[in-house]
mmCIF file with all atom_site columns, C-alpha atoms in Angstrom:
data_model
loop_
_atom_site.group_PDB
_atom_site.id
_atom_site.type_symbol
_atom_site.label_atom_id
_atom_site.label_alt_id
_atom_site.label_comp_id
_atom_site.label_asym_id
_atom_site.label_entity_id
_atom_site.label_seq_id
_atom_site.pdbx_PDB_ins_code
_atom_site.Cartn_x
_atom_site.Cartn_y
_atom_site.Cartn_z
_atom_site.occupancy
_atom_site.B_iso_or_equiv
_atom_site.pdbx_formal_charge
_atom_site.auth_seq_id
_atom_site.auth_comp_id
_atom_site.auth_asym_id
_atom_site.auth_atom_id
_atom_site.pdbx_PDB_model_num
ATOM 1   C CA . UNK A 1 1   ? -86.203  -88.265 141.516 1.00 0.00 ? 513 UNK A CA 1
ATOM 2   C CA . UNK A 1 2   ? -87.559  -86.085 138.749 1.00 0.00 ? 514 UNK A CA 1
ATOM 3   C CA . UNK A 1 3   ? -87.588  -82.305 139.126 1.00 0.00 ? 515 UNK A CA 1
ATOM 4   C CA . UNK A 1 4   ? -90.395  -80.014 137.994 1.00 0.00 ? 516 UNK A CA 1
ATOM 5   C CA . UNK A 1 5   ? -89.663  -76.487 137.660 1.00 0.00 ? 517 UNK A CA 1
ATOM 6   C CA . UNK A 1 6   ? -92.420  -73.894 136.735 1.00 0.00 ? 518 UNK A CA 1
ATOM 7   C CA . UNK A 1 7   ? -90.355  -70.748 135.553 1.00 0.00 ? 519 UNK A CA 1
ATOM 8   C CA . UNK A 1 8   ? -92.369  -67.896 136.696 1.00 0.00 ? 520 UNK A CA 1
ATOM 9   C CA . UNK A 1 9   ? -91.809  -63.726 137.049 1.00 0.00 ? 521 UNK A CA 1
ATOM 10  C CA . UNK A 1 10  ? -94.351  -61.105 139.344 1.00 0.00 ? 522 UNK A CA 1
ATOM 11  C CA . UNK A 1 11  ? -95.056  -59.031 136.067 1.00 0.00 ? 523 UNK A CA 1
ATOM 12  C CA . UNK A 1 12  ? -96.888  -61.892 134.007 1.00 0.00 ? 524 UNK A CA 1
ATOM 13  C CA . UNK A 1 13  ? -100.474 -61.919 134.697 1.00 0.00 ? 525 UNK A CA 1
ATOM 14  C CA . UNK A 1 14  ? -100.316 -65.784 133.233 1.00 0.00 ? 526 UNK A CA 1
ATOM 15  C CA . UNK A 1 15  ? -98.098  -67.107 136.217 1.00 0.00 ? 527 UNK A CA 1
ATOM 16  C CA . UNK A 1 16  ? -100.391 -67.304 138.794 1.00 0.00 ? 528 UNK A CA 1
ATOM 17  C CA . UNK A 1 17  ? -102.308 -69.974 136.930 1.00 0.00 ? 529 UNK A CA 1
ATOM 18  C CA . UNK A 1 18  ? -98.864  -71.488 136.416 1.00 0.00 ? 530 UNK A CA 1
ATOM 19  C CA . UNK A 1 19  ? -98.371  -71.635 140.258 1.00 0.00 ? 531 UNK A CA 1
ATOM 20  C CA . UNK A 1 20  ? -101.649 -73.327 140.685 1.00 0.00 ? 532 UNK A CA 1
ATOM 21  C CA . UNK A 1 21  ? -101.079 -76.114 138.228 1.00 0.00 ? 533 UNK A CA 1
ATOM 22  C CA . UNK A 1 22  ? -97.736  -76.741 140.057 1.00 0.00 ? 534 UNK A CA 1
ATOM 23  C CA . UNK A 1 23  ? -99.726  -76.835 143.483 1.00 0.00 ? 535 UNK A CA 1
ATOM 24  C CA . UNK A 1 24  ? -101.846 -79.152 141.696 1.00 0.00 ? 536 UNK A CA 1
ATOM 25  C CA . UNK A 1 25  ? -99.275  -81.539 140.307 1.00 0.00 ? 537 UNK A CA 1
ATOM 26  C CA . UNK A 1 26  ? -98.182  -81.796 144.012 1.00 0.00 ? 538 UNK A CA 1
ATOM 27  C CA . UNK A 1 27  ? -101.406 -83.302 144.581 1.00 0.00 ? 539 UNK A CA 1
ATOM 28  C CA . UNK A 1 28  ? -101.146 -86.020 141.610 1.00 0.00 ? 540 UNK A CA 1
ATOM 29  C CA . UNK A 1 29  ? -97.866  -87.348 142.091 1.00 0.00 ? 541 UNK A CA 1
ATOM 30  C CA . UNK A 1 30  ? -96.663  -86.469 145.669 1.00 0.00 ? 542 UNK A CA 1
ATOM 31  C CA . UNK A 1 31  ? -93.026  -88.093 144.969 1.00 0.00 ? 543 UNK A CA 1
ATOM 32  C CA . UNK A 1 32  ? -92.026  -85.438 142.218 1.00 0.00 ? 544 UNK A CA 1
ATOM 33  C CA . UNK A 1 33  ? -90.076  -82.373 143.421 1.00 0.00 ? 545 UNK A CA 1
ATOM 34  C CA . UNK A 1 34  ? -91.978  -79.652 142.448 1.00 0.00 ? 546 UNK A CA 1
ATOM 35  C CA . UNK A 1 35  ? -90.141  -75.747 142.186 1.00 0.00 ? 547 UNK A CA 1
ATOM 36  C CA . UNK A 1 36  ? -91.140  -72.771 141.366 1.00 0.00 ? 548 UNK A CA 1
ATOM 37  C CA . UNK A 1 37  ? -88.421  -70.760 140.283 1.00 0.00 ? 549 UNK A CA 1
ATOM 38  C CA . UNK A 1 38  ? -89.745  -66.236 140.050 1.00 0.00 ? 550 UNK A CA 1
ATOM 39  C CA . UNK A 1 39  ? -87.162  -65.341 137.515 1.00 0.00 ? 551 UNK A CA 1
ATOM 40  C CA . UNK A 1 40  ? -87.185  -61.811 139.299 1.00 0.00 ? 552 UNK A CA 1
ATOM 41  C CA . UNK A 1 41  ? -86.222  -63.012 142.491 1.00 0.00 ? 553 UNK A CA 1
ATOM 42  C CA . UNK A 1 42  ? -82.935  -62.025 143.798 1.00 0.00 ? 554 UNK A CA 1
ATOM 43  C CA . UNK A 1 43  ? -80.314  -64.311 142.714 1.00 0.00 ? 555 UNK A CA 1
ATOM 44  C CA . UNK A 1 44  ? -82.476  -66.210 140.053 1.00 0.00 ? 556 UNK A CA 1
ATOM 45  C CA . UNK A 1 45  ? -80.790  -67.625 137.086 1.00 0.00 ? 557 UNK A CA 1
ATOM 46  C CA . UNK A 1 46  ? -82.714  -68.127 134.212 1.00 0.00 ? 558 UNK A CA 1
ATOM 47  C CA . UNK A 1 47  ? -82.393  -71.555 132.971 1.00 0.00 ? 559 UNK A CA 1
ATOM 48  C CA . UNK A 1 48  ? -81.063  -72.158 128.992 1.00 0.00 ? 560 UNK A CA 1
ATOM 49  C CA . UNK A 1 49  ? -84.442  -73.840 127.942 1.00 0.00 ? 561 UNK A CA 1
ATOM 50  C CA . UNK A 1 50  ? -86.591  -70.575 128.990 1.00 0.00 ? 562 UNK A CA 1
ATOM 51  C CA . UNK A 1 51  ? -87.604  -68.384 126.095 1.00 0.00 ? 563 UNK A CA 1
ATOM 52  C CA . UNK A 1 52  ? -90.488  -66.868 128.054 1.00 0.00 ? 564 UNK A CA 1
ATOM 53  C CA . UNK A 1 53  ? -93.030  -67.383 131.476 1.00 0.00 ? 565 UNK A CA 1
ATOM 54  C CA . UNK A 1 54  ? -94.425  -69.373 132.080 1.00 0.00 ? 566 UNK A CA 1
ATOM 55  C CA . UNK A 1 55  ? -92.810  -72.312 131.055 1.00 0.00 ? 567 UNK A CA 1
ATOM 56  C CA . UNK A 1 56  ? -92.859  -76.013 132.736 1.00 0.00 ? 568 UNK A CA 1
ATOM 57  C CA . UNK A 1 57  ? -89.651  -78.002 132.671 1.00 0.00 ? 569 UNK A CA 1
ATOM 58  C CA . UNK A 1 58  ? -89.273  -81.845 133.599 1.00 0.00 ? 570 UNK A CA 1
ATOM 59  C CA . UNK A 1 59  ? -85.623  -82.500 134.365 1.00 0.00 ? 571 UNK A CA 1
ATOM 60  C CA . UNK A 1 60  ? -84.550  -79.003 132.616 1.00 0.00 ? 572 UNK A CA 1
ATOM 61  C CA . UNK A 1 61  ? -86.291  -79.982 129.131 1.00 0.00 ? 573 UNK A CA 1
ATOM 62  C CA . UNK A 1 62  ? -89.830  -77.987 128.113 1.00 0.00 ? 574 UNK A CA 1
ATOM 63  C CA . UNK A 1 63  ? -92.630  -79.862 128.938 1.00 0.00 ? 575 UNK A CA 1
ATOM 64  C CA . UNK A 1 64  ? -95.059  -77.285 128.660 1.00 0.00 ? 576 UNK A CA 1
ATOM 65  C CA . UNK A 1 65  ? -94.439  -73.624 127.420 1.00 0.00 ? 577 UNK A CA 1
ATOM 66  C CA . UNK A 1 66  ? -97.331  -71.544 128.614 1.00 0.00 ? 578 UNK A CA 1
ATOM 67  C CA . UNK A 1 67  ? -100.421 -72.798 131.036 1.00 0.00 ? 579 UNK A CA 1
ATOM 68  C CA . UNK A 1 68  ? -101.514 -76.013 129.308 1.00 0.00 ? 580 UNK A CA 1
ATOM 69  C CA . UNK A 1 69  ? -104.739 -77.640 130.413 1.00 0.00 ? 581 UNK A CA 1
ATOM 70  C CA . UNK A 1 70  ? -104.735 -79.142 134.159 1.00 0.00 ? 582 UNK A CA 1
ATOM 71  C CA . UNK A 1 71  ? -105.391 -82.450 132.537 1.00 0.00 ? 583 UNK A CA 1
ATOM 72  C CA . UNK A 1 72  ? -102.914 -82.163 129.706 1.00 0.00 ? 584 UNK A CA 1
ATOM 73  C CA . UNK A 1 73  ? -100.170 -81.535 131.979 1.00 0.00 ? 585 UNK A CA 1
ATOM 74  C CA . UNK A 1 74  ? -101.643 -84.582 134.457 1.00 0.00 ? 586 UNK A CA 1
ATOM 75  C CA . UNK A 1 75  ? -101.215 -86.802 131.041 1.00 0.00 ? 587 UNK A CA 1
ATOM 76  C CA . UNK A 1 76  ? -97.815  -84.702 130.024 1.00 0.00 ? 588 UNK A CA 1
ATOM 77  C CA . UNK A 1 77  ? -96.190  -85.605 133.599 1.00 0.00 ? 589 UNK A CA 1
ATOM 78  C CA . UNK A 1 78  ? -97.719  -89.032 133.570 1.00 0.00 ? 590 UNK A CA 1
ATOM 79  C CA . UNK A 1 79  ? -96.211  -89.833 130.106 1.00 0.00 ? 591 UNK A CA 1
ATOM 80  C CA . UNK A 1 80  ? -92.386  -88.794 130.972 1.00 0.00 ? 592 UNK A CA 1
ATOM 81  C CA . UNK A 1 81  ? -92.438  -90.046 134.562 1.00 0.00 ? 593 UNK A CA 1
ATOM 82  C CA . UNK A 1 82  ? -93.518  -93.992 132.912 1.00 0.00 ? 594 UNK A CA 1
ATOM 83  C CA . UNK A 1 83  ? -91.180  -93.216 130.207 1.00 0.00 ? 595 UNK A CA 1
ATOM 84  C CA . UNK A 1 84  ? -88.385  -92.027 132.725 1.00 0.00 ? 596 UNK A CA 1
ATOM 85  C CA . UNK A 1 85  ? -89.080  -95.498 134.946 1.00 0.00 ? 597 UNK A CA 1
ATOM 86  C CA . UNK A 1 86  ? -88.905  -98.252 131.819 1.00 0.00 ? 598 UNK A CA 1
ATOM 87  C CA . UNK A 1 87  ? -85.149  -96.346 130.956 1.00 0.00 ? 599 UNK A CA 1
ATOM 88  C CA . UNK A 1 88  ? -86.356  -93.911 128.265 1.00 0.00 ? 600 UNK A CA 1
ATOM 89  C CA . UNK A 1 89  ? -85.552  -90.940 129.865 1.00 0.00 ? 601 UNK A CA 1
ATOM 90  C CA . UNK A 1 90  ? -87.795  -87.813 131.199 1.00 0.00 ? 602 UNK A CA 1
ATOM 91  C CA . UNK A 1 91  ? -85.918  -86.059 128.263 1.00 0.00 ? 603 UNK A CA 1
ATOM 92  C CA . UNK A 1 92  ? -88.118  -86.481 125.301 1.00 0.00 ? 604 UNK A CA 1
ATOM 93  C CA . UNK A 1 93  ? -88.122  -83.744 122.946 1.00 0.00 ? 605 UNK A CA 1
ATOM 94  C CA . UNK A 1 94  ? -90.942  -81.041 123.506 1.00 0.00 ? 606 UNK A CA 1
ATOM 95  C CA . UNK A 1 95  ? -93.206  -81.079 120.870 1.00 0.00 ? 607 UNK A CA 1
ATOM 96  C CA . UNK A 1 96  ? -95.489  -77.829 120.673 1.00 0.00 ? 608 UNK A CA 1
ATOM 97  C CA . UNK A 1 97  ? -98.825  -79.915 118.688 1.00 0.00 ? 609 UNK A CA 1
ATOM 98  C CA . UNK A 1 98  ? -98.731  -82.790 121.342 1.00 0.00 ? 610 UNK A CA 1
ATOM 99  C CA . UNK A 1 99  ? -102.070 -81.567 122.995 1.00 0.00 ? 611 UNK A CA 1
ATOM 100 C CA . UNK A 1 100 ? -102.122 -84.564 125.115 1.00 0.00 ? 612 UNK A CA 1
#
């Protein structure tokens, strides 16, 4: 099962909206794991893809680095998970310009 993690910290004023899309995402495809991982929680460990919060990872790759649009992200998710079910992976390379 795929694995969304929205990389998060208290101090950025950005992450709340990142916490909302996630509770959102819950709501459009109720089989992905959804995690939000507060890099300034005790014991976090930032993961290797993370250059800065808040960033959206599929599987551990970047699928969105900042809060993209609720309906970009719906499209985003909707994209890898097909692609992940015909064999292609979730692991497509993140692509800043694809606004879709």
């Amino acid at each position: 099962m795929a694995l969304l993690q929205v990389v998060v910290a208290q101090h950025c004023p950005f992450c709340r909206d990142a916490e909302e899309l996630a509770r959102r995402a819950r709501t459009w495809f109720p089989d992905l794991n959804i995690e939000i991982l507060d890099l300034e929680a005790d014991g976090a460990v930032k993961p290797d893809a993370v250059a800065a919060v808040p960033t959206f990872l599929l599987d551990g790759r970047v699928l969105a680095l900042g809060n993209p649009r609720a309906e970009d992200l719906r499209r985003r998710l909707a994209r890898r998970l097909a692609a992940r079910c015909r064999g292609g992976g979730a692991h497509a390379t993140y692509d800043p310009r694809d606004r879709s």
